[in-house]
Tab-separated table of C-alpha atoms and ligand atoms in Angstrom:
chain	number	residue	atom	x	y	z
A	1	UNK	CA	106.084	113.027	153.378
A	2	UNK	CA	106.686	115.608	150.846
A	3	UNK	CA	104.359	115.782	147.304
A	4	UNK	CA	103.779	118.046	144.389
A	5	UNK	CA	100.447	119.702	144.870
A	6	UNK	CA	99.406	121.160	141.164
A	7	UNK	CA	96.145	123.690	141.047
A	8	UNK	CA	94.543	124.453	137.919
A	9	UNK	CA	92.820	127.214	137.437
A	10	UNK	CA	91.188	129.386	135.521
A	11	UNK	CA	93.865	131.712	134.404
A	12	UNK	CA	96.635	129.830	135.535
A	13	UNK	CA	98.437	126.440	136.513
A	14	UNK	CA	100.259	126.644	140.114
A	15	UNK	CA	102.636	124.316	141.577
A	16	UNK	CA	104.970	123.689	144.744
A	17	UNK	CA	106.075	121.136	146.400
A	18	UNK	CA	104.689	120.659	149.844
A	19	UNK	CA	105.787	119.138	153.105
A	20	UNK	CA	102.676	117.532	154.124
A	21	UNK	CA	103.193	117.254	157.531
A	22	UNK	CA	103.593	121.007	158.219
A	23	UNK	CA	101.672	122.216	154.766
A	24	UNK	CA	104.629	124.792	153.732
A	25	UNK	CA	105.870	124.874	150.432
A	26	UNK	CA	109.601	123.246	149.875
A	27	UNK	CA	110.328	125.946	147.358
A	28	UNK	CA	108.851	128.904	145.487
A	29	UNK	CA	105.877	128.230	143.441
A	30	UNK	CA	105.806	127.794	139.675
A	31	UNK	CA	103.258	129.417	138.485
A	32	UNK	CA	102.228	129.328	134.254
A	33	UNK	CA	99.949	131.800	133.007
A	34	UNK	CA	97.081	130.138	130.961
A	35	UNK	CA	95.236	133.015	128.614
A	36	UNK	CA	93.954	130.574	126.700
A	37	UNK	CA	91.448	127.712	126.985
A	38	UNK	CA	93.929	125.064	127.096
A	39	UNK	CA	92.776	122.073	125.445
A	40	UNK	CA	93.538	118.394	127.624
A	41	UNK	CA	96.331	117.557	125.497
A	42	UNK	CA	97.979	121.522	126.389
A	43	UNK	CA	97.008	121.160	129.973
A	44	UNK	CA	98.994	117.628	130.419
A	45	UNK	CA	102.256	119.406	128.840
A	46	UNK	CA	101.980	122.166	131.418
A	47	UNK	CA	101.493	119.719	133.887
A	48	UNK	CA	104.580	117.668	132.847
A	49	UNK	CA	106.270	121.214	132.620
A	50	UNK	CA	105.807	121.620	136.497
A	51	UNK	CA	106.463	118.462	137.282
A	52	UNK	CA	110.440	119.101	135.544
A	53	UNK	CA	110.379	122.655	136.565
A	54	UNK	CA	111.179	120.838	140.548
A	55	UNK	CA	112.641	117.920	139.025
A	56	UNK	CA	110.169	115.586	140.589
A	57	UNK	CA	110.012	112.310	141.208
A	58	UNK	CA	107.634	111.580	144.101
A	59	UNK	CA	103.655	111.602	144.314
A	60	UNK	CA	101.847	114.149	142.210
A	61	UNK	CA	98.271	115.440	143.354
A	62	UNK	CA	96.241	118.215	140.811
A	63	UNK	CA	93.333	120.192	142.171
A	64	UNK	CA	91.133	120.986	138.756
A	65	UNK	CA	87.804	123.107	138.570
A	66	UNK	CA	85.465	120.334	137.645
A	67	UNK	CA	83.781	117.492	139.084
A	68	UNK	CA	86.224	114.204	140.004
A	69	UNK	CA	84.871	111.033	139.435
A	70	UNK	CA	88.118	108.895	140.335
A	71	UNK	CA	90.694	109.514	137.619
A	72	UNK	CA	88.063	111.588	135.418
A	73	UNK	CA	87.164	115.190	134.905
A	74	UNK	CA	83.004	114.759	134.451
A	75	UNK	CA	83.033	118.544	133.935
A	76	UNK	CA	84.527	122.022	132.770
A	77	UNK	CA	82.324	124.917	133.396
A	78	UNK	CA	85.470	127.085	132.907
A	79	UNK	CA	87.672	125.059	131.215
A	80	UNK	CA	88.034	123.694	127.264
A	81	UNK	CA	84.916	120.797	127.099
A	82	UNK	CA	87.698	118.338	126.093
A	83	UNK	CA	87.849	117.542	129.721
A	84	UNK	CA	83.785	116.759	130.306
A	85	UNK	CA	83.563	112.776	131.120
A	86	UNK	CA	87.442	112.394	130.200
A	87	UNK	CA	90.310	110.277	131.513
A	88	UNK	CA	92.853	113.484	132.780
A	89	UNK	CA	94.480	111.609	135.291
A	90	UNK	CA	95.437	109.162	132.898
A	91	UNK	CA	96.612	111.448	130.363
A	92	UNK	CA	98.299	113.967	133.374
A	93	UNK	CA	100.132	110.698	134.314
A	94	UNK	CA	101.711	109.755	131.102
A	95	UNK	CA	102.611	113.021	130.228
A	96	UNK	CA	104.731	113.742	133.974
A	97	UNK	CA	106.106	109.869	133.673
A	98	UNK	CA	104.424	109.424	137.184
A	99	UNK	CA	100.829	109.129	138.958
A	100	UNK	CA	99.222	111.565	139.106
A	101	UNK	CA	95.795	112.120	141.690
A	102	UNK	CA	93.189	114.287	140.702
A	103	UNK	CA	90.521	115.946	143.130
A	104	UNK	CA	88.407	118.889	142.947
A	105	UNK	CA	89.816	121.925	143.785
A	106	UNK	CA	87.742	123.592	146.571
A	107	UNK	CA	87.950	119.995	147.943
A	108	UNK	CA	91.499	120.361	148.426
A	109	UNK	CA	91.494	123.736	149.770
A	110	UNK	CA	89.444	122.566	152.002
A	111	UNK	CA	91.572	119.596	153.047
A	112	UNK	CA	94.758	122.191	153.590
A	113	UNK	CA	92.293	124.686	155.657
A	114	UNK	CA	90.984	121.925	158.137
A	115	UNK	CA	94.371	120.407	158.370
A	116	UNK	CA	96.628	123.388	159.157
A	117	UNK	CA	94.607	126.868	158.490
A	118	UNK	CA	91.051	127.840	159.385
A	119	UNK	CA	89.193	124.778	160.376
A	120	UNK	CA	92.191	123.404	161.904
A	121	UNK	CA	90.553	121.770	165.272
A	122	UNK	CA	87.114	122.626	164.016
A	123	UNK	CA	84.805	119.625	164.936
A	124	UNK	CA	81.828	121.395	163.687
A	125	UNK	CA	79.997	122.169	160.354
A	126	UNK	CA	82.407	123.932	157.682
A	127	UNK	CA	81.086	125.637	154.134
A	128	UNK	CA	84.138	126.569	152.488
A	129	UNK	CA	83.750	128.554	149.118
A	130	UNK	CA	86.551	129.414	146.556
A	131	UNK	CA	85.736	132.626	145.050
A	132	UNK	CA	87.676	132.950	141.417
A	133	UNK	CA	86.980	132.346	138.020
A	134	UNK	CA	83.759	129.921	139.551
A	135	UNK	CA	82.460	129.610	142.806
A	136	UNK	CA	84.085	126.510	144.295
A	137	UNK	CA	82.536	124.803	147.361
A	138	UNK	CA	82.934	121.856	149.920
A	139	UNK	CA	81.515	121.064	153.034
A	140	UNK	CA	84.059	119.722	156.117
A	141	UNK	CA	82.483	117.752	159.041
A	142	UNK	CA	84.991	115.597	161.793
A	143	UNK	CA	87.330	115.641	159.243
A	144	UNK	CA	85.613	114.130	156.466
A	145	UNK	CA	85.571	116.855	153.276
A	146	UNK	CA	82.952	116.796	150.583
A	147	UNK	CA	83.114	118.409	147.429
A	148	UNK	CA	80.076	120.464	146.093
A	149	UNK	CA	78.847	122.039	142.745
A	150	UNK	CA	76.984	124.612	144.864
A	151	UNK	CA	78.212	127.448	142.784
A	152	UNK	CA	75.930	126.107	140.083
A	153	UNK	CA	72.766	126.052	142.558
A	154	UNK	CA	69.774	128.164	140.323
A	155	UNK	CA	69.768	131.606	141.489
A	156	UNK	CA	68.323	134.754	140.298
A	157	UNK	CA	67.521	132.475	137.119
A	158	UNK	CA	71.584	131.225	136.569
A	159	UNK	CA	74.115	129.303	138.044
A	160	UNK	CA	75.425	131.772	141.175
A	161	UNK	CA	78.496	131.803	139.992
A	162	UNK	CA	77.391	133.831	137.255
A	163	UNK	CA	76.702	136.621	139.716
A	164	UNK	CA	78.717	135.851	142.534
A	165	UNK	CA	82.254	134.578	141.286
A	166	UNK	CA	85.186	137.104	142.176
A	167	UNK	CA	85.968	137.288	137.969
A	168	UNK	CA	82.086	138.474	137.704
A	169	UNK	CA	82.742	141.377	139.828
A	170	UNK	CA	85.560	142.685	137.105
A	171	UNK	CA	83.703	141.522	134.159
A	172	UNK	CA	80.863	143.607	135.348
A	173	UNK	CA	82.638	146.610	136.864
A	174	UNK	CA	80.456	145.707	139.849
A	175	UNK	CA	81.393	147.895	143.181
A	176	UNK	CA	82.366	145.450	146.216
A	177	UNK	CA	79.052	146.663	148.054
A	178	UNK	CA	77.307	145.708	144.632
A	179	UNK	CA	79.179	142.554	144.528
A	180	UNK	CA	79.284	142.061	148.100
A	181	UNK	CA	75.608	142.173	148.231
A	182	UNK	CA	75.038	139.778	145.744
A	183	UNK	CA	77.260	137.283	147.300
A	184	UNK	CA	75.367	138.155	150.802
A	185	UNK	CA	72.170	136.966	149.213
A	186	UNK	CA	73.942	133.957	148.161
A	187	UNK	CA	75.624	132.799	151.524
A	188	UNK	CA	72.044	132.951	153.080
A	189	UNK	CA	70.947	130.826	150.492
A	190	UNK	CA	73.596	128.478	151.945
A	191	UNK	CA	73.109	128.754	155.136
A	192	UNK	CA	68.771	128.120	154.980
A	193	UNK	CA	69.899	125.064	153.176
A	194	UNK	CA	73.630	123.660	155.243
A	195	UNK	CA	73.401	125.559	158.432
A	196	UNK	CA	77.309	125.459	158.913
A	197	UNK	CA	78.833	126.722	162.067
A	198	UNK	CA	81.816	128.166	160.054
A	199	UNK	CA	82.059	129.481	156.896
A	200	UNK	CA	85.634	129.877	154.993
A	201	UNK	CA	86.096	132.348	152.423
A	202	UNK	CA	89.079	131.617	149.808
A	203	UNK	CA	90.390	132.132	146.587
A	204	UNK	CA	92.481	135.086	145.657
A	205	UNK	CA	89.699	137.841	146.509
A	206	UNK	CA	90.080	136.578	150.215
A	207	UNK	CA	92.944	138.457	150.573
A	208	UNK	CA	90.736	141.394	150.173
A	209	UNK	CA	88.073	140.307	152.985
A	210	UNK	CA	87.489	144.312	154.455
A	211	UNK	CA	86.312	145.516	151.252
A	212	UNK	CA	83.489	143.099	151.141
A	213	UNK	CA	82.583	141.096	154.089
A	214	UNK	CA	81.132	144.251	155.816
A	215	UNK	CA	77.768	143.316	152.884
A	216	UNK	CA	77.381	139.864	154.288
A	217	UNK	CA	75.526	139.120	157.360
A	218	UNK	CA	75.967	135.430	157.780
A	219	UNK	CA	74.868	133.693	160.932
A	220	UNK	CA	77.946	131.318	161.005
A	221	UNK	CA	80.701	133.105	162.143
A	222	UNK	CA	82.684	133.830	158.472
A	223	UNK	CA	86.379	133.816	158.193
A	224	UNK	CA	89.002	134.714	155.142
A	225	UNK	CA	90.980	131.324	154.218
A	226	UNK	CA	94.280	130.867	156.106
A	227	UNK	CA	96.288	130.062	153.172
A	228	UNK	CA	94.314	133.217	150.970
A	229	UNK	CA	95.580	131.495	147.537
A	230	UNK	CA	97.751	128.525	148.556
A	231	UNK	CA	95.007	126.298	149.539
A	232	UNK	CA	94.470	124.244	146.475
A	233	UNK	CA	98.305	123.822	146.236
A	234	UNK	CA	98.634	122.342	149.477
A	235	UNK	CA	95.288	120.412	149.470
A	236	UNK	CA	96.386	118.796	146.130
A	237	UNK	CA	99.703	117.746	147.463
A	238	UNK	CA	97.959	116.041	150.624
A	239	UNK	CA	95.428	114.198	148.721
A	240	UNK	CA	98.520	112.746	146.525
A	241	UNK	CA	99.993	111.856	149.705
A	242	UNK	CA	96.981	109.889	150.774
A	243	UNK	CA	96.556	112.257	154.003
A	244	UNK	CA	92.790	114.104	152.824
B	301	BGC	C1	83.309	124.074	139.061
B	301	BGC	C2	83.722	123.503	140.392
B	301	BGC	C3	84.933	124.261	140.912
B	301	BGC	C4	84.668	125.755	140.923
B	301	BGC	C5	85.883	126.570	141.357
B	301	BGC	C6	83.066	125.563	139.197
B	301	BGC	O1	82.694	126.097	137.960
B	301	BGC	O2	82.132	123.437	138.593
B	301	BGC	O3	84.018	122.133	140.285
B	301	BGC	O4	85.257	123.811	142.193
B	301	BGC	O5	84.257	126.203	139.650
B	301	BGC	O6	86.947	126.421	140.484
């Protein structure tokens, strides 16, 4: 089965179409830079412009920042607030001529990392976070994923990903021991609260995992993301294929 996995992010839109059996991507990702907050009506057009970029005419899946309630986005902490308690799917779909499934996106990174990268034959408990623009999160268990808003638990009187999300540590000028710290404190938080057996690091920063994972001292054992930034991509594209 092959689908169009779609990530939105904060500073951009990716796309690719996946092979969802082996989770690589058919062809090079399309990737449109987003500076601005793109309002919903923007966001479908870019969608629609990935979708003709491949020429595609199969099953369409789009990992967004927000909560997912079915076809809605319920919220945008990073995004324009058109999208809080809004019908995107429903727009996304008219404007690419074809279904399109929404889920959260550190759910689907999660989906493509137990499938085929990190988890992959993990039985145990997972904690996967996405550090970027926010602090995604879901937790992975026999091969059920659940997607979390854990990167707006209360901490240090905000939501952590305030103080924790990779853009924080530029917007601050934080060092990655500063930032690493921080982001230390955090994980323990998770771990008094989940316990997980493995914890997954993605998002873009994972790529850079030996500049900061020397400040955390997790008891899980912690690993970077197998896919580093492709996660969402892939995860999207399984969830349209009805595989997550
Ligand atoms: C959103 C989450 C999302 C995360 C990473 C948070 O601000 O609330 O739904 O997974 O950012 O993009």
């Amino acid at each position: 089965m092959r689908a169009l996995g779609i990530d939105i992010g904060g500073s951009a839109l990716k796309g690719a179409p996946v092979d969802t059996a082996t989770g690589q991507f058919l062809e090079e990702r399309y990737r449109i830079p987003t500076p601005e907050n793109l309002t919903p009506a923007e966001m479908a057009s870019a969608v629609a412009e990935i979708t003709r970029h491949f020429r595609w005419r199969g099953r369409i899946g789009v990992g967004f920042p927000g909560v997912i309630h079915g076809s809605r986005t319920m919220t945008s902490a990073n995004l324009h607030p058109g999208f809080i308690d809004f019908d995107a799917g429903k727009l996304f779909s008219k404007a690419a001529g074809r279904p399109v499934a929404l889920i959260n996106d550190a759910a689907a990174a999660a989906l493509a990392e137990m499938k085929f990268g990190m988890g992959r034959r993990f039985e145990g408990k997972v904690l996967l976070l996405t550090l970027g623009t926010g602090v995604g999160t879901a937790l992975a268990y026999r091969g059920v994923v659940f997607g979390c808003e854990l990167g707006h638990l209360p901490f240090h009187g905000q939501d952590a990903e305030k103080r924790v999300a990779a853009s924080i540590r530029k917007k601050k000028d934080l060092s990655w021991k500063q930032w690493g710290e921080n982001l230390g404190e955090y994980v323990a938080v998770l771990e008094r609260l989940l316990w997980p057996e493995l914890i997954i690091i993605g998002g873009g920063v994972s790529a850079k995992h030996r500049k900061f994972f020397k400040y955390l001292q997790p008891k899980a054992k912690m690993v970077p993301a197998g896919f580093l930034n492709g996660a969402g991509i892939v995860g999207a594209a399984l969830w349209a294929a009805g595989e997550g």
